[in-house]
Every structure is written in structure tokens, then in C-alpha cells.
């Protein structure tokens, strides 16, 4: 069975500092991996996805993530945090090979950006 | 382009009352449809998914049910709400055998 673990339920950074949100996955097959962002009382918005192409994936709003098979990780980074990045971030893995499209989510990481 | 509509945005219901949340998708055919629940301070739990009209799979035993009467309509229901049904409910869709899911704006349900 697939699973996702997000290390750190809360991360606080200063504006302009590096953002690093950690995600480790468990999967018996090559995974499809995703990062979503959720602003208060809103749905989830896709930031980026990894589907077995390039291991470094660039997404929206300056975020990127690197798939590292040897470490079973898919950490999300952004070189310089902006106040508008404050939100909750979810890492997810897709349920291959059944291909129902179900996503298994981590518990989420709340990103706080301090001025 | 595809869009997903979910309503209502907020709902306050007494314990024991019925529930009906509706979700519709536009701009695509035969999508996979999902209902997720997000409890306060927790991640997302998949409640139901559907790969076609009338086809519903339940992920967890609970007080809720789902139906898909039309290709792009997904309904979440309960006959009698419990306090524990409170939460943020999210509808989502994906392309059949596709990858990412696209989410609606969610319904904040408070059972009092």
C-alpha cells in the first residue's frame, strides 16, 4: 500500500528565506507524486506533479520539487518565501497501478511566513 | 476548460437532520469523481470515489453515502447527521486513468 509522510506539521520562515517542506513516500511501484496548496476555507490547488519524467519538477508560484528515488523523497522548495505563500501544503501519491486516480495525502504542513 | 462546482459553501445542521451536498463538473466527460473530508488540523480522508454513473466505492465505513445519478454529478448524503460528521468536505475530479485531481472550493459543515 502506498503512503505519504510529511515531516513537520508547522514550518515557519522569514520573508525572503528558503522554503523547504519535506515529503517522503512509500510505494511498491513507480509513484506519481503531487504537491497541493490550500488557502483558508478553500479547495486544493495543484502546485506541481511528478509523473516519471524529469526528476526536478517546476511548478507555479516559484515552487519546485525533486524526486529522489534512493531517498523515497519529494521535498518542496522555494528559494525566497513571500508573505502570500502562507498556507497549508499537502503532498500526495496516486494509487498506481489501479489507476482509479485516488490520491493518498500526507497530513499537511502549515507554512507561516514572518515579515 | 473544465470547472467544478460545489455547494453550499457553508452549512450548519442540527444533529439528526439529513444532508445533501452536490458537486458538478463541466467541460469533461466520464470523469472519476471523489469526496474527501478534512477534519480540523488533519489531512484529507477519501470517503467515496466513482469511476462511472451508478458506480460508487466507499473507502471508510461511516454515516454517509454517495450517489452519481449523472455522468458529471456527485452527491454526498446522510439520513441523520452526527456531531462527528462536522468537517470540510471537498469534491474532486480527475481524468479517467489520469493523474492529478482537481478540487472544488469545499463545503464547511458544522453539525450542532
mmCIF file with all atom_site columns, N, CA and C in Angstrom, chain A residues 30-90:
data_model
loop_
_atom_site.group_PDB
_atom_site.id
_atom_site.type_symbol
_atom_site.label_atom_id
_atom_site.label_alt_id
_atom_site.label_comp_id
_atom_site.label_asym_id
_atom_site.label_entity_id
_atom_site.label_seq_id
_atom_site.pdbx_PDB_ins_code
_atom_site.Cartn_x
_atom_site.Cartn_y
_atom_site.Cartn_z
_atom_site.occupancy
_atom_site.B_iso_or_equiv
_atom_site.pdbx_formal_charge
_atom_site.auth_seq_id
_atom_site.auth_comp_id
_atom_site.auth_asym_id
_atom_site.auth_atom_id
_atom_site.pdbx_PDB_model_num
ATOM 1   N N  . UNK A 1 30 ? 6.543   2.504  -9.312  1.00 0.00 ? 30 UNK A N  1
ATOM 2   C CA . UNK A 1 30 ? 6.957   3.896  -9.557  1.00 0.00 ? 30 UNK A CA 1
ATOM 3   C C  . UNK A 1 30 ? 5.806   4.846  -9.282  1.00 0.00 ? 30 UNK A C  1
ATOM 4   N N  . UNK A 1 31 ? 6.017   5.812  -8.420  1.00 0.00 ? 31 UNK A N  1
ATOM 5   C CA . UNK A 1 31 ? 4.889   6.644  -7.982  1.00 0.00 ? 31 UNK A CA 1
ATOM 6   C C  . UNK A 1 31 ? 4.616   7.829  -8.889  1.00 0.00 ? 31 UNK A C  1
ATOM 7   N N  . UNK A 1 32 ? 3.385   8.300  -8.841  1.00 0.00 ? 32 UNK A N  1
ATOM 8   C CA . UNK A 1 32 ? 3.069   9.643  -9.293  1.00 0.00 ? 32 UNK A CA 1
ATOM 9   C C  . UNK A 1 32 ? 2.938   10.481 -8.015  1.00 0.00 ? 32 UNK A C  1
ATOM 10  N N  . UNK A 1 33 ? 3.587   11.611 -7.961  1.00 0.00 ? 33 UNK A N  1
ATOM 11  C CA . UNK A 1 33 ? 3.621   12.429 -6.745  1.00 0.00 ? 33 UNK A CA 1
ATOM 12  C C  . UNK A 1 33 ? 3.155   13.842 -7.037  1.00 0.00 ? 33 UNK A C  1
ATOM 13  N N  . UNK A 1 34 ? 2.528   14.454 -6.024  1.00 0.00 ? 34 UNK A N  1
ATOM 14  C CA . UNK A 1 34 ? 1.925   15.767 -6.208  1.00 0.00 ? 34 UNK A CA 1
ATOM 15  C C  . UNK A 1 34 ? 2.146   16.627 -4.964  1.00 0.00 ? 34 UNK A C  1
ATOM 16  N N  . UNK A 1 35 ? 2.200   17.915 -5.184  1.00 0.00 ? 35 UNK A N  1
ATOM 17  C CA . UNK A 1 35 ? 2.090   18.893 -4.113  1.00 0.00 ? 35 UNK A CA 1
ATOM 18  C C  . UNK A 1 35 ? 0.904   19.799 -4.416  1.00 0.00 ? 35 UNK A C  1
ATOM 19  N N  . UNK A 1 36 ? 0.077   19.971 -3.371  1.00 0.00 ? 36 UNK A N  1
ATOM 20  C CA . UNK A 1 36 ? -1.064  20.866 -3.439  1.00 0.00 ? 36 UNK A CA 1
ATOM 21  C C  . UNK A 1 36 ? -0.921  21.941 -2.367  1.00 0.00 ? 36 UNK A C  1
ATOM 22  N N  . UNK A 1 37 ? -1.535  23.099 -2.630  1.00 0.00 ? 37 UNK A N  1
ATOM 23  C CA . UNK A 1 37 ? -1.593  24.172 -1.646  1.00 0.00 ? 37 UNK A CA 1
ATOM 24  C C  . UNK A 1 37 ? -3.057  24.469 -1.338  1.00 0.00 ? 37 UNK A C  1
ATOM 25  N N  . UNK A 1 38 ? -3.326  24.771 -0.065  1.00 0.00 ? 38 UNK A N  1
ATOM 26  C CA . UNK A 1 38 ? -4.685  25.111 0.352   1.00 0.00 ? 38 UNK A CA 1
ATOM 27  C C  . UNK A 1 38 ? -4.658  26.387 1.170   1.00 0.00 ? 38 UNK A C  1
ATOM 28  N N  . UNK A 1 39 ? -5.377  27.386 0.709   1.00 0.00 ? 39 UNK A N  1
ATOM 29  C CA . UNK A 1 39 ? -5.556  28.611 1.468   1.00 0.00 ? 39 UNK A CA 1
ATOM 30  C C  . UNK A 1 39 ? -6.793  28.457 2.336   1.00 0.00 ? 39 UNK A C  1
ATOM 31  N N  . UNK A 1 40 ? -6.909  29.220 3.411   1.00 0.00 ? 40 UNK A N  1
ATOM 32  C CA . UNK A 1 40 ? -8.013  29.028 4.371   1.00 0.00 ? 40 UNK A CA 1
ATOM 33  C C  . UNK A 1 40 ? -9.377  28.976 3.708   1.00 0.00 ? 40 UNK A C  1
ATOM 34  N N  . UNK A 1 41 ? -10.124 27.954 4.084   1.00 0.00 ? 41 UNK A N  1
ATOM 35  C CA . UNK A 1 41 ? -11.500 27.759 3.624   1.00 0.00 ? 41 UNK A CA 1
ATOM 36  C C  . UNK A 1 41 ? -11.627 27.681 2.100   1.00 0.00 ? 41 UNK A C  1
ATOM 37  N N  . UNK A 1 42 ? -10.613 27.161 1.473   1.00 0.00 ? 42 UNK A N  1
ATOM 38  C CA . UNK A 1 42 ? -10.667 26.965 0.029   1.00 0.00 ? 42 UNK A CA 1
ATOM 39  C C  . UNK A 1 42 ? -10.304 25.531 -0.321  1.00 0.00 ? 42 UNK A C  1
ATOM 40  N N  . UNK A 1 43 ? -10.524 25.184 -1.578  1.00 0.00 ? 43 UNK A N  1
ATOM 41  C CA . UNK A 1 43 ? -10.130 23.872 -2.049  1.00 0.00 ? 43 UNK A CA 1
ATOM 42  C C  . UNK A 1 43 ? -8.630  23.795 -2.250  1.00 0.00 ? 43 UNK A C  1
ATOM 43  N N  . UNK A 1 44 ? -8.185  22.670 -2.785  1.00 0.00 ? 44 UNK A N  1
ATOM 44  C CA . UNK A 1 44 ? -6.766  22.455 -3.012  1.00 0.00 ? 44 UNK A CA 1
ATOM 45  C C  . UNK A 1 44 ? -6.400  22.835 -4.438  1.00 0.00 ? 44 UNK A C  1
ATOM 46  N N  . UNK A 1 45 ? -5.243  23.464 -4.567  1.00 0.00 ? 45 UNK A N  1
ATOM 47  C CA . UNK A 1 45 ? -4.738  23.869 -5.872  1.00 0.00 ? 45 UNK A CA 1
ATOM 48  C C  . UNK A 1 45 ? -3.442  23.124 -6.152  1.00 0.00 ? 45 UNK A C  1
ATOM 49  N N  . UNK A 1 46 ? -3.350  22.551 -7.341  1.00 0.00 ? 46 UNK A N  1
ATOM 50  C CA . UNK A 1 46 ? -2.152  21.808 -7.699  1.00 0.00 ? 46 UNK A CA 1
ATOM 51  C C  . UNK A 1 46 ? -0.972  22.748 -7.894  1.00 0.00 ? 46 UNK A C  1
ATOM 52  N N  . UNK A 1 47 ? 0.123   22.464 -7.176  1.00 0.00 ? 47 UNK A N  1
ATOM 53  C CA . UNK A 1 47 ? 1.349   23.229 -7.344  1.00 0.00 ? 47 UNK A CA 1
ATOM 54  C C  . UNK A 1 47 ? 2.237   22.624 -8.416  1.00 0.00 ? 47 UNK A C  1
ATOM 55  N N  . UNK A 1 48 ? 2.418   21.302 -8.317  1.00 0.00 ? 48 UNK A N  1
ATOM 56  C CA . UNK A 1 48 ? 3.264   20.614 -9.285  1.00 0.00 ? 48 UNK A CA 1
ATOM 57  C C  . UNK A 1 48 ? 3.031   19.115 -9.171  1.00 0.00 ? 48 UNK A C  1
ATOM 58  N N  . UNK A 1 49 ? 3.556   18.384 -10.164 1.00 0.00 ? 49 UNK A N  1
ATOM 59  C CA . UNK A 1 49 ? 3.384   16.938 -10.171 1.00 0.00 ? 49 UNK A CA 1
ATOM 60  C C  . UNK A 1 49 ? 4.597   16.256 -10.780 1.00 0.00 ? 49 UNK A C  1
ATOM 61  N N  . UNK A 1 50 ? 4.869   15.064 -10.319 1.00 0.00 ? 50 UNK A N  1
ATOM 62  C CA . UNK A 1 50 ? 5.907   14.212 -10.873 1.00 0.00 ? 50 UNK A CA 1
ATOM 63  C C  . UNK A 1 50 ? 5.243   12.949 -11.420 1.00 0.00 ? 50 UNK A C  1
ATOM 64  N N  . UNK A 1 51 ? 5.486   12.694 -12.720 1.00 0.00 ? 51 UNK A N  1
ATOM 65  C CA . UNK A 1 51 ? 4.872   11.517 -13.347 1.00 0.00 ? 51 UNK A CA 1
ATOM 66  C C  . UNK A 1 51 ? 5.905   10.750 -14.153 1.00 0.00 ? 51 UNK A C  1
ATOM 67  N N  . UNK A 1 52 ? 7.074   10.553 -13.592 1.00 0.00 ? 52 UNK A N  1
ATOM 68  C CA . UNK A 1 52 ? 8.156   9.718  -14.125 1.00 0.00 ? 52 UNK A CA 1
ATOM 69  C C  . UNK A 1 52 ? 8.906   10.352 -15.288 1.00 0.00 ? 52 UNK A C  1
ATOM 70  N N  . UNK A 1 53 ? 8.811   11.633 -15.440 1.00 0.00 ? 53 UNK A N  1
ATOM 71  C CA . UNK A 1 53 ? 9.623   12.316 -16.448 1.00 0.00 ? 53 UNK A CA 1
ATOM 72  C C  . UNK A 1 53 ? 10.849  12.908 -15.729 1.00 0.00 ? 53 UNK A C  1
ATOM 73  N N  . UNK A 1 54 ? 11.092  14.186 -15.886 1.00 0.00 ? 54 UNK A N  1
ATOM 74  C CA . UNK A 1 54 ? 12.238  14.819 -15.232 1.00 0.00 ? 54 UNK A CA 1
ATOM 75  C C  . UNK A 1 54 ? 12.103  14.745 -13.723 1.00 0.00 ? 54 UNK A C  1
ATOM 76  N N  . UNK A 1 55 ? 13.200  14.489 -13.036 1.00 0.00 ? 55 UNK A N  1
ATOM 77  C CA . UNK A 1 55 ? 13.147  14.341 -11.589 1.00 0.00 ? 55 UNK A CA 1
ATOM 78  C C  . UNK A 1 55 ? 13.019  15.680 -10.873 1.00 0.00 ? 55 UNK A C  1
ATOM 79  N N  . UNK A 1 56 ? 13.429  16.755 -11.512 1.00 0.00 ? 56 UNK A N  1
ATOM 80  C CA . UNK A 1 56 ? 13.235  18.089 -10.938 1.00 0.00 ? 56 UNK A CA 1
ATOM 81  C C  . UNK A 1 56 ? 12.023  18.704 -11.621 1.00 0.00 ? 56 UNK A C  1
ATOM 82  N N  . UNK A 1 57 ? 11.016  18.968 -10.821 1.00 0.00 ? 57 UNK A N  1
ATOM 83  C CA . UNK A 1 57 ? 9.745   19.443 -11.354 1.00 0.00 ? 57 UNK A CA 1
ATOM 84  C C  . UNK A 1 57 ? 9.523   20.884 -10.924 1.00 0.00 ? 57 UNK A C  1
ATOM 85  N N  . UNK A 1 58 ? 9.214   21.709 -11.878 1.00 0.00 ? 58 UNK A N  1
ATOM 86  C CA . UNK A 1 58 ? 8.913   23.115 -11.566 1.00 0.00 ? 58 UNK A CA 1
ATOM 87  C C  . UNK A 1 58 ? 7.406   23.320 -11.595 1.00 0.00 ? 58 UNK A C  1
ATOM 88  N N  . UNK A 1 59 ? 6.930   24.100 -10.615 1.00 0.00 ? 59 UNK A N  1
ATOM 89  C CA . UNK A 1 59 ? 5.504   24.346 -10.532 1.00 0.00 ? 59 UNK A CA 1
ATOM 90  C C  . UNK A 1 59 ? 5.165   25.822 -10.566 1.00 0.00 ? 59 UNK A C  1
ATOM 91  N N  . UNK A 1 60 ? 3.984   26.122 -10.078 1.00 0.00 ? 60 UNK A N  1
ATOM 92  C CA . UNK A 1 60 ? 3.534   27.504 -10.080 1.00 0.00 ? 60 UNK A CA 1
ATOM 93  C C  . UNK A 1 60 ? 4.095   28.251 -8.884  1.00 0.00 ? 60 UNK A C  1
ATOM 94  N N  . UNK A 1 61 ? 4.057   29.583 -8.959  1.00 0.00 ? 61 UNK A N  1
ATOM 95  C CA . UNK A 1 61 ? 4.452   30.453 -7.848  1.00 0.00 ? 61 UNK A CA 1
ATOM 96  C C  . UNK A 1 61 ? 5.905   30.255 -7.411  1.00 0.00 ? 61 UNK A C  1
ATOM 97  N N  . UNK A 1 62 ? 6.764   29.782 -8.298  1.00 0.00 ? 62 UNK A N  1
ATOM 98  C CA . UNK A 1 62 ? 8.182   29.660 -7.994  1.00 0.00 ? 62 UNK A CA 1
ATOM 99  C C  . UNK A 1 62 ? 8.586   28.418 -7.222  1.00 0.00 ? 62 UNK A C  1
ATOM 100 N N  . UNK A 1 63 ? 7.665   27.509 -6.987  1.00 0.00 ? 63 UNK A N  1
ATOM 101 C CA . UNK A 1 63 ? 7.964   26.279 -6.271  1.00 0.00 ? 63 UNK A CA 1
ATOM 102 C C  . UNK A 1 63 ? 8.546   25.222 -7.199  1.00 0.00 ? 63 UNK A C  1
ATOM 103 N N  . UNK A 1 64 ? 9.357   24.367 -6.630  1.00 0.00 ? 64 UNK A N  1
ATOM 104 C CA . UNK A 1 64 ? 9.848   23.217 -7.357  1.00 0.00 ? 64 UNK A CA 1
ATOM 105 C C  . UNK A 1 64 ? 10.048  22.061 -6.378  1.00 0.00 ? 64 UNK A C  1
ATOM 106 N N  . UNK A 1 65 ? 10.128  20.857 -6.922  1.00 0.00 ? 65 UNK A N  1
ATOM 107 C CA . UNK A 1 65 ? 10.332  19.677 -6.088  1.00 0.00 ? 65 UNK A CA 1
ATOM 108 C C  . UNK A 1 65 ? 11.221  18.706 -6.843  1.00 0.00 ? 65 UNK A C  1
ATOM 109 N N  . UNK A 1 66 ? 11.996  17.950 -6.094  1.00 0.00 ? 66 UNK A N  1
ATOM 110 C CA . UNK A 1 66 ? 12.898  16.981 -6.700  1.00 0.00 ? 66 UNK A CA 1
ATOM 111 C C  . UNK A 1 66 ? 12.551  15.581 -6.236  1.00 0.00 ? 66 UNK A C  1
ATOM 112 N N  . UNK A 1 67 ? 12.336  14.701 -7.202  1.00 0.00 ? 67 UNK A N  1
ATOM 113 C CA . UNK A 1 67 ? 12.071  13.302 -6.908  1.00 0.00 ? 67 UNK A CA 1
ATOM 114 C C  . UNK A 1 67 ? 13.396  12.589 -6.712  1.00 0.00 ? 67 UNK A C  1
ATOM 115 N N  . UNK A 1 68 ? 13.571  11.985 -5.532  1.00 0.00 ? 68 UNK A N  1
ATOM 116 C CA . UNK A 1 68 ? 14.777  11.218 -5.240  1.00 0.00 ? 68 UNK A CA 1
ATOM 117 C C  . UNK A 1 68 ? 14.366  9.807  -4.862  1.00 0.00 ? 68 UNK A C  1
ATOM 118 N N  . UNK A 1 69 ? 14.541  8.906  -5.812  1.00 0.00 ? 69 UNK A N  1
ATOM 119 C CA . UNK A 1 69 ? 14.107  7.531  -5.596  1.00 0.00 ? 69 UNK A CA 1
ATOM 120 C C  . UNK A 1 69 ? 14.888  6.874  -4.461  1.00 0.00 ? 69 UNK A C  1
ATOM 121 N N  . UNK A 1 70 ? 16.178  7.136  -4.409  1.00 0.00 ? 70 UNK A N  1
ATOM 122 C CA . UNK A 1 70 ? 17.011  6.486  -3.392  1.00 0.00 ? 70 UNK A CA 1
ATOM 123 C C  . UNK A 1 70 ? 16.614  6.902  -1.977  1.00 0.00 ? 70 UNK A C  1
ATOM 124 N N  . UNK A 1 71 ? 16.051  8.080  -1.849  1.00 0.00 ? 71 UNK A N  1
ATOM 125 C CA . UNK A 1 71 ? 15.639  8.584  -0.535  1.00 0.00 ? 71 UNK A CA 1
ATOM 126 C C  . UNK A 1 71 ? 14.127  8.503  -0.354  1.00 0.00 ? 71 UNK A C  1
ATOM 127 N N  . UNK A 1 72 ? 13.421  8.014  -1.350  1.00 0.00 ? 72 UNK A N  1
ATOM 128 C CA . UNK A 1 72 ? 11.934  8.000  -1.385  1.00 0.00 ? 72 UNK A CA 1
ATOM 129 C C  . UNK A 1 72 ? 11.391  9.345  -0.911  1.00 0.00 ? 72 UNK A C  1
ATOM 130 N N  . UNK A 1 73 ? 11.942  10.409 -1.506  1.00 0.00 ? 73 UNK A N  1
ATOM 131 C CA . UNK A 1 73 ? 11.525  11.744 -1.077  1.00 0.00 ? 73 UNK A CA 1
ATOM 132 C C  . UNK A 1 73 ? 11.055  12.582 -2.255  1.00 0.00 ? 73 UNK A C  1
ATOM 133 N N  . UNK A 1 74 ? 10.267  13.588 -1.925  1.00 0.00 ? 74 UNK A N  1
ATOM 134 C CA . UNK A 1 74 ? 9.759   14.527 -2.922  1.00 0.00 ? 74 UNK A CA 1
ATOM 135 C C  . UNK A 1 74 ? 9.562   15.860 -2.201  1.00 0.00 ? 74 UNK A C  1
ATOM 136 N N  . UNK A 1 75 ? 10.651  16.459 -1.785  1.00 0.00 ? 75 UNK A N  1
ATOM 137 C CA . UNK A 1 75 ? 10.590  17.690 -0.995  1.00 0.00 ? 75 UNK A CA 1
ATOM 138 C C  . UNK A 1 75 ? 10.274  18.901 -1.868  1.00 0.00 ? 75 UNK A C  1
ATOM 139 N N  . UNK A 1 76 ? 9.517   19.814 -1.295  1.00 0.00 ? 76 UNK A N  1
ATOM 140 C CA . UNK A 1 76 ? 9.102   21.033 -1.994  1.00 0.00 ? 76 UNK A CA 1
ATOM 141 C C  . UNK A 1 76 ? 9.983   22.193 -1.551  1.00 0.00 ? 76 UNK A C  1
ATOM 142 N N  . UNK A 1 77 ? 10.459  22.977 -2.495  1.00 0.00 ? 77 UNK A N  1
ATOM 143 C CA . UNK A 1 77 ? 11.309  24.111 -2.157  1.00 0.00 ? 77 UNK A CA 1
ATOM 144 C C  . UNK A 1 77 ? 10.903  25.356 -2.930  1.00 0.00 ? 77 UNK A C  1
ATOM 145 N N  . UNK A 1 78 ? 11.294  26.490 -2.336  1.00 0.00 ? 78 UNK A N  1
ATOM 146 C CA . UNK A 1 78 ? 11.164  27.784 -2.995  1.00 0.00 ? 78 UNK A CA 1
ATOM 147 C C  . UNK A 1 78 ? 12.299  28.644 -2.492  1.00 0.00 ? 78 UNK A C  1
ATOM 148 N N  . UNK A 1 79 ? 13.074  29.249 -3.373  1.00 0.00 ? 79 UNK A N  1
ATOM 149 C CA . UNK A 1 79 ? 14.283  29.971 -2.938  1.00 0.00 ? 79 UNK A CA 1
ATOM 150 C C  . UNK A 1 79 ? 13.996  31.125 -1.993  1.00 0.00 ? 79 UNK A C  1
ATOM 151 N N  . UNK A 1 80 ? 12.876  31.827 -2.211  1.00 0.00 ? 80 UNK A N  1
ATOM 152 C CA . UNK A 1 80 ? 12.619  33.034 -1.438  1.00 0.00 ? 80 UNK A CA 1
ATOM 153 C C  . UNK A 1 80 ? 11.138  33.107 -1.095  1.00 0.00 ? 80 UNK A C  1
ATOM 154 N N  . UNK A 1 81 ? 10.830  33.007 0.177   1.00 0.00 ? 81 UNK A N  1
ATOM 155 C CA . UNK A 1 81 ? 9.436   32.999 0.617   1.00 0.00 ? 81 UNK A CA 1
ATOM 156 C C  . UNK A 1 81 ? 8.799   34.375 0.497   1.00 0.00 ? 81 UNK A C  1
ATOM 157 N N  . UNK A 1 82 ? 7.533   34.339 0.131   1.00 0.00 ? 82 UNK A N  1
ATOM 158 C CA . UNK A 1 82 ? 6.734   35.566 0.067   1.00 0.00 ? 82 UNK A CA 1
ATOM 159 C C  . UNK A 1 82 ? 5.595   35.432 1.056   1.00 0.00 ? 82 UNK A C  1
ATOM 160 N N  . UNK A 1 83 ? 5.118   36.560 1.539   1.00 0.00 ? 83 UNK A N  1
ATOM 161 C CA . UNK A 1 83 ? 4.022   36.516 2.516   1.00 0.00 ? 83 UNK A CA 1
ATOM 162 C C  . UNK A 1 83 ? 2.822   35.740 1.983   1.00 0.00 ? 83 UNK A C  1
ATOM 163 N N  . UNK A 1 84 ? 2.588   35.841 0.692   1.00 0.00 ? 84 UNK A N  1
ATOM 164 C CA . UNK A 1 84 ? 1.438   35.162 0.093   1.00 0.00 ? 84 UNK A CA 1
ATOM 165 C C  . UNK A 1 84 ? 1.597   33.639 0.042   1.00 0.00 ? 84 UNK A C  1
ATOM 166 N N  . UNK A 1 85 ? 2.781   33.129 0.391   1.00 0.00 ? 85 UNK A N  1
ATOM 167 C CA . UNK A 1 85 ? 2.991   31.675 0.413   1.00 0.00 ? 85 UNK A CA 1
ATOM 168 C C  . UNK A 1 85 ? 2.446   31.033 1.683   1.00 0.00 ? 85 UNK A C  1
ATOM 169 N N  . UNK A 1 86 ? 2.043   31.835 2.636   1.00 0.00 ? 86 UNK A N  1
ATOM 170 C CA . UNK A 1 86 ? 1.494   31.286 3.877   1.00 0.00 ? 86 UNK A CA 1
ATOM 171 C C  . UNK A 1 86 ? 0.210   30.531 3.576   1.00 0.00 ? 86 UNK A C  1
ATOM 172 N N  . UNK A 1 87 ? 0.214   29.228 3.857   1.00 0.00 ? 87 UNK A N  1
ATOM 173 C CA . UNK A 1 87 ? -0.903  28.355 3.510   1.00 0.00 ? 87 UNK A CA 1
ATOM 174 C C  . UNK A 1 87 ? -0.595  26.973 4.058   1.00 0.00 ? 87 UNK A C  1
ATOM 175 N N  . UNK A 1 88 ? -1.484  26.028 3.763   1.00 0.00 ? 88 UNK A N  1
ATOM 176 C CA . UNK A 1 88 ? -1.221  24.642 4.107   1.00 0.00 ? 88 UNK A CA 1
ATOM 177 C C  . UNK A 1 88 ? -0.849  23.888 2.837   1.00 0.00 ? 88 UNK A C  1
ATOM 178 N N  . UNK A 1 89 ? 0.146   23.029 2.953   1.00 0.00 ? 89 UNK A N  1
ATOM 179 C CA . UNK A 1 89 ? 0.681   22.307 1.802   1.00 0.00 ? 89 UNK A CA 1
ATOM 180 C C  . UNK A 1 89 ? 0.546   20.804 2.025   1.00 0.00 ? 89 UNK A C  1
ATOM 181 N N  . UNK A 1 90 ? 0.076   20.143 0.990   1.00 0.00 ? 90 UNK A N  1
ATOM 182 C CA . UNK A 1 90 ? -0.141  18.705 1.064   1.00 0.00 ? 90 UNK A CA 1
ATOM 183 C C  . UNK A 1 90 ? 0.659   17.996 -0.015  1.00 0.00 ? 90 UNK A C  1
#
